[in-house]
Each structure stands twice: as structure tokens, then as C-alpha cells.
mmCIF file of C-alpha atoms in Angstrom:
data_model
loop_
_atom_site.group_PDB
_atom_site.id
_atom_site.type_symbol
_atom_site.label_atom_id
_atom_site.label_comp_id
_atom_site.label_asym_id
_atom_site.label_seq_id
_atom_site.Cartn_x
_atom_site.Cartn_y
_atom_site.Cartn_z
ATOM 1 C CA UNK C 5 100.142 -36.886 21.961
ATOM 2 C CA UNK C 6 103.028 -35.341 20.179
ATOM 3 C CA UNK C 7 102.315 -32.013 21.945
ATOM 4 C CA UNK C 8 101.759 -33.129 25.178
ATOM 5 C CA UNK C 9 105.208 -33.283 25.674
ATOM 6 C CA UNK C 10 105.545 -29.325 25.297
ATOM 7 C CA UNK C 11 103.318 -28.856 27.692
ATOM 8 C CA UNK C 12 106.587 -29.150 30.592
ATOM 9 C CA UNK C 13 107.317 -25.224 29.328
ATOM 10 C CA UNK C 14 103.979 -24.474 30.813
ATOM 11 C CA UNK C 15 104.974 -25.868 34.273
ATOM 12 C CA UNK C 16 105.821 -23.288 36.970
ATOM 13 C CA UNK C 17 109.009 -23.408 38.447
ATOM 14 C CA UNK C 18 107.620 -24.430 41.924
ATOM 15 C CA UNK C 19 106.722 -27.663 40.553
ATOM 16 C CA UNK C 20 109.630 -29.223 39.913
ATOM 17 C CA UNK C 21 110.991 -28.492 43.198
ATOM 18 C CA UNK C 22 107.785 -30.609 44.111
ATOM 19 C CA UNK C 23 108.661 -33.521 41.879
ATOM 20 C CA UNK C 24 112.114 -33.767 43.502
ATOM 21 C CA UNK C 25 110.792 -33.515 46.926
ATOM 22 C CA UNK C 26 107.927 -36.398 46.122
ATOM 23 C CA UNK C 27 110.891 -38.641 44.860
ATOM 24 C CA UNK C 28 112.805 -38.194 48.010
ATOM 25 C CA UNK C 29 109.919 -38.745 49.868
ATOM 26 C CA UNK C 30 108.578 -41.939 48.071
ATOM 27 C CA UNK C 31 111.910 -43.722 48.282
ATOM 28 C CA UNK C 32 110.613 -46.698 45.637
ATOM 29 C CA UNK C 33 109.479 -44.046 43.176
ATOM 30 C CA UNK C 34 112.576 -42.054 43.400
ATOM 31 C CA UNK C 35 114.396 -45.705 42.625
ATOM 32 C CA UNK C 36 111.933 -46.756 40.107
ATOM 33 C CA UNK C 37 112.351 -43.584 38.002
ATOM 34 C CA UNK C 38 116.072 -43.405 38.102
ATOM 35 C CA UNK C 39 116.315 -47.030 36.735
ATOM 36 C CA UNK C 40 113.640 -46.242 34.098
ATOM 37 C CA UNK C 41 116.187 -43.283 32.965
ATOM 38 C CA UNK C 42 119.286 -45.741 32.897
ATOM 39 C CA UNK C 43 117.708 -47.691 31.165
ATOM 40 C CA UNK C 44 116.078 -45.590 28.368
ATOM 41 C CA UNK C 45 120.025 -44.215 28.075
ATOM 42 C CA UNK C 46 121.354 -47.662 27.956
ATOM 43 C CA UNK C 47 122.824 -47.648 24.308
ATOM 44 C CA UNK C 48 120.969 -51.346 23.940
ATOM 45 C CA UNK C 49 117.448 -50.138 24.519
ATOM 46 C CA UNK C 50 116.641 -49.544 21.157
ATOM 47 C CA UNK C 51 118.049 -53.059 19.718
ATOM 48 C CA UNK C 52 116.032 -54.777 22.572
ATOM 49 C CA UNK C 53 112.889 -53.325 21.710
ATOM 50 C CA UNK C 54 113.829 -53.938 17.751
ATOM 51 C CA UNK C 55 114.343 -57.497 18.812
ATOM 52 C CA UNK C 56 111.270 -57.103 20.818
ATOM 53 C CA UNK C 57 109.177 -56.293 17.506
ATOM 54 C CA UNK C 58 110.987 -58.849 15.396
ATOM 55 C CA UNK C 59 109.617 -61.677 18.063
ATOM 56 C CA UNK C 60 106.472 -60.277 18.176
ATOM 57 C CA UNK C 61 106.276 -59.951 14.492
ATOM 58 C CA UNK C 62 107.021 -64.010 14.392
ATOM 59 C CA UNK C 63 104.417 -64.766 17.278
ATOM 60 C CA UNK C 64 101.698 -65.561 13.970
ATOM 61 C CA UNK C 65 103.408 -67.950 11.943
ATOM 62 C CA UNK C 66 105.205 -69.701 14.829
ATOM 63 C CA UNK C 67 101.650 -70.352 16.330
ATOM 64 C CA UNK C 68 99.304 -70.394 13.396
ATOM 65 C CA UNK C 69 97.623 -66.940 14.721
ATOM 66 C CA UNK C 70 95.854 -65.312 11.432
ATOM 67 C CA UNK C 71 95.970 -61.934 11.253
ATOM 68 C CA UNK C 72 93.294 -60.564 12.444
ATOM 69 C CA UNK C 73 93.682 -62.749 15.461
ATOM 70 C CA UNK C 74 96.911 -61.458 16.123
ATOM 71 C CA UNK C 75 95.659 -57.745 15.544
ATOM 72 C CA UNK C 76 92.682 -58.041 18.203
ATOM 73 C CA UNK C 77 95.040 -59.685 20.220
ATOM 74 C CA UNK C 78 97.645 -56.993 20.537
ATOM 75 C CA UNK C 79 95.194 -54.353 19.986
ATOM 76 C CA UNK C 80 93.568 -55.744 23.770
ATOM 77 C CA UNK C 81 97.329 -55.666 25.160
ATOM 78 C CA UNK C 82 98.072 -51.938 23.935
ATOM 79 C CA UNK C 83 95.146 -50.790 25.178
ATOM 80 C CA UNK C 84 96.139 -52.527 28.555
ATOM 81 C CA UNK C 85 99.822 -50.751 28.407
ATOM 82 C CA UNK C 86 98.139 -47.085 27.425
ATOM 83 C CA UNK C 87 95.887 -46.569 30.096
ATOM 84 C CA UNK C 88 98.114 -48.204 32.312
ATOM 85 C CA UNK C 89 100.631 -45.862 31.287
ATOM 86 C CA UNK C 90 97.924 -42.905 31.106
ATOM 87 C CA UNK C 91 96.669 -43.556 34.786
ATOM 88 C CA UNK C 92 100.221 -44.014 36.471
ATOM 89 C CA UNK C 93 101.292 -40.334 34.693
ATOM 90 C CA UNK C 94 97.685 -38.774 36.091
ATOM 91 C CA UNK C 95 97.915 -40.034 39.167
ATOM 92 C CA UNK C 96 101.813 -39.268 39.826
ATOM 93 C CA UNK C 97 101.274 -35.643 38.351
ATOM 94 C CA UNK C 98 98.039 -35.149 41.097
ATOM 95 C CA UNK C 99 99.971 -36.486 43.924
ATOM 96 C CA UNK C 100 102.986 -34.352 43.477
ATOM 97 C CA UNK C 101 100.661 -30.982 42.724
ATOM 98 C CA UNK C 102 98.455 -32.007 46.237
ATOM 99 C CA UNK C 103 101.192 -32.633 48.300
ATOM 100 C CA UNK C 104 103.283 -29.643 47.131
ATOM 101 C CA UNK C 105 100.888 -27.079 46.900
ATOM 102 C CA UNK C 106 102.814 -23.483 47.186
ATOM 103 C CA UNK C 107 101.378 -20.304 47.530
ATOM 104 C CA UNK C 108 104.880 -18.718 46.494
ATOM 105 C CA UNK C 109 105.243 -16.324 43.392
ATOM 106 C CA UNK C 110 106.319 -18.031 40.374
ATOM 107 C CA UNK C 111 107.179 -17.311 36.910
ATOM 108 C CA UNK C 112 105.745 -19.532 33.953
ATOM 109 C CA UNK C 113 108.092 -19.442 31.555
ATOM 110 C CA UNK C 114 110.628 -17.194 33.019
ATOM 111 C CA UNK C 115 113.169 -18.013 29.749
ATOM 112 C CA UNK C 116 111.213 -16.810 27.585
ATOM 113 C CA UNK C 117 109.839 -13.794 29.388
ATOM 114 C CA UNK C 118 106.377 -14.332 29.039
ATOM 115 C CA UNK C 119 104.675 -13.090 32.363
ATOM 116 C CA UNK C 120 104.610 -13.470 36.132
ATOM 117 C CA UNK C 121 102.217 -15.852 37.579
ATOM 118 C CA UNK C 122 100.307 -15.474 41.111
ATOM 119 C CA UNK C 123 99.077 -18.718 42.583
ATOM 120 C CA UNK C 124 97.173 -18.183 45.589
ATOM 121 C CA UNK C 125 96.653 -21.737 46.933
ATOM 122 C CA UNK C 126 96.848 -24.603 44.599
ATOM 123 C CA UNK C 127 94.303 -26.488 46.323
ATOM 124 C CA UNK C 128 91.580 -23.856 46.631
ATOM 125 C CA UNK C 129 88.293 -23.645 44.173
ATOM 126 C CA UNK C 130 89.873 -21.657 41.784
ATOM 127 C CA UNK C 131 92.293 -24.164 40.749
ATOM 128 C CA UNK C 132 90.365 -26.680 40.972
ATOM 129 C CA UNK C 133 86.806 -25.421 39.093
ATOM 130 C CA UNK C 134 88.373 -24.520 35.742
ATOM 131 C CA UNK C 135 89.906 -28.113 35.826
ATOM 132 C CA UNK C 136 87.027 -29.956 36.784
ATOM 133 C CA UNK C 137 85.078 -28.061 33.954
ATOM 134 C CA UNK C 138 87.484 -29.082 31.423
ATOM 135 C CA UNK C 139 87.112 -32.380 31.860
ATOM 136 C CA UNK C 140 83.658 -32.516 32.825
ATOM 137 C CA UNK C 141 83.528 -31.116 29.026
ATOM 138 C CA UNK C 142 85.814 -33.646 27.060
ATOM 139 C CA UNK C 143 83.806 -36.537 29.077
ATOM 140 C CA UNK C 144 79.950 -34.687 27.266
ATOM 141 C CA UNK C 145 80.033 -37.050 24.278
ATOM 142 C CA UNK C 146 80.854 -40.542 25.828
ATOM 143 C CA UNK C 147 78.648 -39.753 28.615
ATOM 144 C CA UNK C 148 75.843 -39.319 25.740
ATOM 145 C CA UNK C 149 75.806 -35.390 26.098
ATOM 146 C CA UNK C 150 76.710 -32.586 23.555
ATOM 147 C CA UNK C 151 79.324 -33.510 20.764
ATOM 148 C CA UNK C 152 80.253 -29.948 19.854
ATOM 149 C CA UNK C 153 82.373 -27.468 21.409
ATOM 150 C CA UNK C 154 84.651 -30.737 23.274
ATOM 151 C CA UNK C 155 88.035 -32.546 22.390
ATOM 152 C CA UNK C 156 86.180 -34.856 19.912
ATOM 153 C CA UNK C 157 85.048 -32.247 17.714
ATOM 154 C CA UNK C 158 88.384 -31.959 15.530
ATOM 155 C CA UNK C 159 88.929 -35.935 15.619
ATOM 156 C CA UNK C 160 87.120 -38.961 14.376
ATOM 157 C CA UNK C 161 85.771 -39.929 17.468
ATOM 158 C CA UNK C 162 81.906 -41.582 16.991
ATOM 159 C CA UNK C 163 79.718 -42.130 20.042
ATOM 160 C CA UNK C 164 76.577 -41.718 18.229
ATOM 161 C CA UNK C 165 73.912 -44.624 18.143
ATOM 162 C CA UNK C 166 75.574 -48.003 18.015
ATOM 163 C CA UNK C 167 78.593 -46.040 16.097
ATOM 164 C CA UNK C 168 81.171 -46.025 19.461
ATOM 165 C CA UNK C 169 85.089 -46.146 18.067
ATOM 166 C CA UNK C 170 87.272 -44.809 20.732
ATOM 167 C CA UNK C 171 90.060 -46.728 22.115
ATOM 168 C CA UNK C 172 90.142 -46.238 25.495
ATOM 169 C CA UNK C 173 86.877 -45.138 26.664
ATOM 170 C CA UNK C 174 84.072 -48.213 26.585
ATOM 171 C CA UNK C 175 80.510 -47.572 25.205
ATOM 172 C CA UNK C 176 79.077 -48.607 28.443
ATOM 173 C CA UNK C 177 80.001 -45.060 30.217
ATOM 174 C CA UNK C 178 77.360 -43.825 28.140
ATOM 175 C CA UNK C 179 74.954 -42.508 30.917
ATOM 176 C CA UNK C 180 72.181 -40.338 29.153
ATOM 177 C CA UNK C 181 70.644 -41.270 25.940
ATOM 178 C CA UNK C 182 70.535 -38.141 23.475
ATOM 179 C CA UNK C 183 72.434 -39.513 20.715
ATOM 180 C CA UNK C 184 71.002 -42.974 20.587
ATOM 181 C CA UNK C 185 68.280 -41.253 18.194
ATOM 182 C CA UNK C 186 69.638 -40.628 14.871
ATOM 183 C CA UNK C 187 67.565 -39.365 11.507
ATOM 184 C CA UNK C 188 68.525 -39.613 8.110
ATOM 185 C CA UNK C 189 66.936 -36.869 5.576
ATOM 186 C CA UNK C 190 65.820 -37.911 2.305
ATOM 187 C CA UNK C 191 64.279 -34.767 1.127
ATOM 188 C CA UNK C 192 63.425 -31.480 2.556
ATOM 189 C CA UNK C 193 62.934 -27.880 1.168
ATOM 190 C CA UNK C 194 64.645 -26.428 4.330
ATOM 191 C CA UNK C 195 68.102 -24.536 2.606
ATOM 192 C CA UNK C 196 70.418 -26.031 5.303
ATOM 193 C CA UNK C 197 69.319 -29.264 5.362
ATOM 194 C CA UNK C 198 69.101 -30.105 1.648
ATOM 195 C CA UNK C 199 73.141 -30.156 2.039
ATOM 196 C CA UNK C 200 72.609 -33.269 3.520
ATOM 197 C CA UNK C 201 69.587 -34.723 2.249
ATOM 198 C CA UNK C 202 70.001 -38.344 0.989
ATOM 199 C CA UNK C 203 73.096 -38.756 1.983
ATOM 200 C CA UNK C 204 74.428 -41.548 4.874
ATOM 201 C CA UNK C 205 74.762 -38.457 6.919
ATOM 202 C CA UNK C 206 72.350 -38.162 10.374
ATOM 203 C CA UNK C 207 71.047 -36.086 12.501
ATOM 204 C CA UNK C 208 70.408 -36.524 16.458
ATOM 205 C CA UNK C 209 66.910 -36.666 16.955
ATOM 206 C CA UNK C 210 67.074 -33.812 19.825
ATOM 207 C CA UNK C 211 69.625 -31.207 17.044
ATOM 208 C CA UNK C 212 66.960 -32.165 14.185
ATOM 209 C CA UNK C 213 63.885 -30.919 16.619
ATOM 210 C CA UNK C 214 65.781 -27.437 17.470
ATOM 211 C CA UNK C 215 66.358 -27.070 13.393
ATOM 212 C CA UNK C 216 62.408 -27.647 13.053
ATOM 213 C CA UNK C 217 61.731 -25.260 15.783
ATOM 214 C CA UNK C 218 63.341 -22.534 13.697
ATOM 215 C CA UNK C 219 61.613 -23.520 10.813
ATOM 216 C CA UNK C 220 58.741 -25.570 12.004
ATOM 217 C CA UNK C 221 56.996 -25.070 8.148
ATOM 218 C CA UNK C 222 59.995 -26.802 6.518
ATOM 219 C CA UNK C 223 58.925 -29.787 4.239
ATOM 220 C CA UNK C 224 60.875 -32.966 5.102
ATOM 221 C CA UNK C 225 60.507 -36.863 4.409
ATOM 222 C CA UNK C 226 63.010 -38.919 6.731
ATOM 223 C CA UNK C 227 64.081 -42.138 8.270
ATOM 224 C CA UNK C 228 63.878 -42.667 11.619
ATOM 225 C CA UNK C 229 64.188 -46.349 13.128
ATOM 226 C CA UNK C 230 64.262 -47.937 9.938
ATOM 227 C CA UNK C 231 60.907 -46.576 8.864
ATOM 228 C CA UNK C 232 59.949 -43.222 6.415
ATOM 229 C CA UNK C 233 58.269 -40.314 7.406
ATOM 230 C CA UNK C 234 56.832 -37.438 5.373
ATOM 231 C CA UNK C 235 55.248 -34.399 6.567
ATOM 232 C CA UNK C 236 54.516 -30.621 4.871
ATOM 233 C CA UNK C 237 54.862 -28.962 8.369
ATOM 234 C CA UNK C 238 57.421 -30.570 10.568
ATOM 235 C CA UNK C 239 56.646 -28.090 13.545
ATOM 236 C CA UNK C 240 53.295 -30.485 13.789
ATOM 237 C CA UNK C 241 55.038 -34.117 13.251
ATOM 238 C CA UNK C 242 54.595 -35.788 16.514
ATOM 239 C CA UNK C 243 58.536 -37.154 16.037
ATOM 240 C CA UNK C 244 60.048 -33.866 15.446
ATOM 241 C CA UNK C 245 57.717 -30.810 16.407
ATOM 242 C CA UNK C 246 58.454 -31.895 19.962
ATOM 243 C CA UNK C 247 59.940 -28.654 21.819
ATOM 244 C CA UNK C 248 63.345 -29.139 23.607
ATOM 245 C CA UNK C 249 64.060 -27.251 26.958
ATOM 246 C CA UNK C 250 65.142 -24.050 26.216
ATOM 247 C CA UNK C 251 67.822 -24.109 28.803
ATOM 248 C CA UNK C 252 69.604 -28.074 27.140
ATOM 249 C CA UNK C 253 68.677 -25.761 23.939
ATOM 250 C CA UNK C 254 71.563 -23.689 24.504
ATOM 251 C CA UNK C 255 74.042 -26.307 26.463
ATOM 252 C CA UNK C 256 73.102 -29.256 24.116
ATOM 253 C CA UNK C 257 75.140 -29.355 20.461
ATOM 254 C CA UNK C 258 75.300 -31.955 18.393
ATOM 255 C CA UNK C 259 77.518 -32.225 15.208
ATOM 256 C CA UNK C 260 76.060 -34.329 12.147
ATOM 257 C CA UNK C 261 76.896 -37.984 12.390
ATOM 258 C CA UNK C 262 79.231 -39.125 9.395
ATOM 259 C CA UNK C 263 79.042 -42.824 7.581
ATOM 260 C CA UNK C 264 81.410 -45.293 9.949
ATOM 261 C CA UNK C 265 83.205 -46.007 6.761
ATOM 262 C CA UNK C 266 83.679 -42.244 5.859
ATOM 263 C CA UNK C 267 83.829 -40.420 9.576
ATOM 264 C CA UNK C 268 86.309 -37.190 9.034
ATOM 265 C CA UNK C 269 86.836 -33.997 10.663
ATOM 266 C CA UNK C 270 83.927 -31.779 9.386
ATOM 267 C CA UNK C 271 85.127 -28.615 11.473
#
């Protein structure tokens, strides 16, 4: 979030030229933002919001709110105030790039010299494809796709099984159903495997089958569903010598699922 902030050097030039014209044209936006930057230069901002704090620190004993109460409580209105806050940015930022699309030459970065920058139309495909891909990638794992190779793969995000911790994003956008299916390993003689054999690490069922496709004579005993399996040829146990499409093969990567009480970056 820190970085985010950064990003403004990445802006062309034309754009700001677009945020001023979008002010002037949206005459209550214009207003709104120009109050919002008194105030955050008022020298009594900060004490307010100190004093703000203090009250809100005092809300539990004054009304016999435990803890944890309190917690969940403002936990629900944060949540409310970021994606409110997340939403109005997006959908300010979109408005202003739409309606002030230029096809002019610009340079990114011109202060620092880095390099010249042709925009042909900011509304054709090409701006928009690369774009929708991104995202289209960072929303794989809460949809119930792939889990590597997208923004969650350096955090401590869990959308595996019943393990769902994000803030923001609820468990029900959770559309397909490939990492419902997660397998513990007790024992196996398969080299890459044993690193994680009878530990509270799992595997999604559809990553474990592509593993036993490589090495379909691998010896494994595992849990799946609360019950144990043992076989001496997983490429013929009906669980995991199931073949996946070749083509989800390749689009389809799953990371191992960590304990909820131990999840870490494993990248």
C-alpha cells in the first residue's frame, strides 16, 4: 500500500491535465477535493483524529464492550471505510482516463529521462487487454482458480478449502471448485514429496494428480476427506491416477497449502 503511492511518477503527463479538466467539469468533485486538502493541511487534523482514537479507545469500558467484541466490531467498520475508500479512488481514476483519453505524445517520466511514450488511443484494445488480463489474474485464486504466478503468491492470503482469510474479498466469489480438495501426505517414496510428508502441509487434489502423472509408480499413503489411503502405484489409485486436461495442466498452479496457524510466504 506503501508503494502505491509511487506509482504517480508512472503517470503520463497528459493525465493530469485530465484530472484538472474532470474537476472543472464535475463542479462538486472539484469542491469536495479542495476541502478534503484544507482540511488534511489544517494544523488541527492530526489532534482531531488523536482525539478521535482516544474516544474510540474508551468506547469498551464506557459500554461494557469486551474485547473481542470491540475488535469484530471495528474490524466490520474498517473494512466498510477501505473499500469504500478503494472503490471511490478506482472509479475516479477510470472516469478521468475515459473521458480524457489523448492520443498526444507524452513522456513518462520526463524528469528523470527515462523514455518517450506513444499512446495511440487510450480506449482502444491495446490498453485495455493487458489490463483486463492483470486483473483477470490477481482475481484466479478467490475465484477458486490457480494460486501461483498471481498477487497472492508473495502474501499470506488462504483461499484453499474452508481456509479463506482475506479482508476484503468474501469466500462466496469463489466460482469454480479446484481448491476445495485438499490432501495431506503421510508417507511416500516420491523425493519431492517426502519434504512434506506428515506434516499439516496439503496438497490440491488437481496439483497432487499432475505430481502422480509424472511419477505415476510413486508409493504414497494419504488423507483425503478425513479418511487414509495407501497405494504402491498411485498412477492406478482411482483418487489420484485421474488424468487432468493437458491444456488446465499448463494454466492451472497451485502452491502447497500451509497450517492456518503457520501460513507464510513460501516463495
Amino acid at each position: 500500500m506503501v508503494a502505491i503511492a509511487f506509482y504517480v511518477m508512472f503517470v503520463p503527463d497528459a493525465w493530469f491535465e485530465g484530472w484538472d479538466r474532470t474537476q472543472r467539469r464535475w463542479v462538486w468533485f472539484g469542491t469536495t477535493l479542495a476541502a478534503l486538502r484544507r482540511m488534511a493541511r489544517w494544523r488541527g487534523t492530526v489532534a482531531l483524529a488523536m482525539l478521535g482514537l482516544l474516544v474510540l479507545a474508551a468506547i469498551g469500558p464506557w459500554t461494557g464492550t469486551g474485547p473481542v467484541e470491540l475488535h469484530l466490531r471495528a474490524n466490520f467498520i474498517g473494512r466498510i471505510i477501505f473499500v469504500f475508500i478503494w472503490v471511490a479512488i478506482g472509479g475516479v481514476a477510470a472516469a478521468s482516463f475515459i473521458a480524457n483519453g489523448s492520443g498526444d505524445r507524452h513522456s513518462v517520466l520526463d524528469g528523470l529521462k527515462m523514455r518517450s511514450v506513444a499512446v495511440s488511443n487510450s480506449r482502444s484494445w491495446r490498453t485495455w487487454f493487458p489490463a483486463a488480463v492483470l486483473v483477470a489474474n490477481g482475481l484466479m485464486p478467490f475465484i477458486g482458480l490457480k494460486t501461483e504466478h498471481s498477487f497472492t503468491m508473495f502474501s499470506n492470503v488462504q483461499t484453499e478449502g474452508e481456509l479463506w482469510n482475506h479482508y476484503v474479498f468474501p469466500r462466496s466469489m469463489r466460482l469454480f471448485h479446484f481448491q476445495d480438495d485438499l490432501i495431506r501426505v503421510l508417507n511416500t517414496d516420491d523425493p519431492t514429496l517426502s519434504r512434506i510428508a506428515g506434516t499439516e502441509v496439503r496438497l490440491v487434489l488437481f496439483d497432487l494428480r499432475n505430481r502422480v502423472e509424472a511419477n505415476p509408480a510413486m508409493k504414497i499413503r494419504y488423507e483425503y476427506r478425513g479418511r487414509i489411503y495407501a497405494t504402491n502405484a498411485a498412477g492406478r489409485d482411482p483418487i489420484l491416477g485421474r488424468s487432468n486436461s493437458a491444456l488446465l495442466q499448463r494454466l492451472l498452479l497451485f502452491r502447497p497449502v500451509q497450517p492456518a496457524d503457520q501460513n507464510r510466504c513460501v516463495h
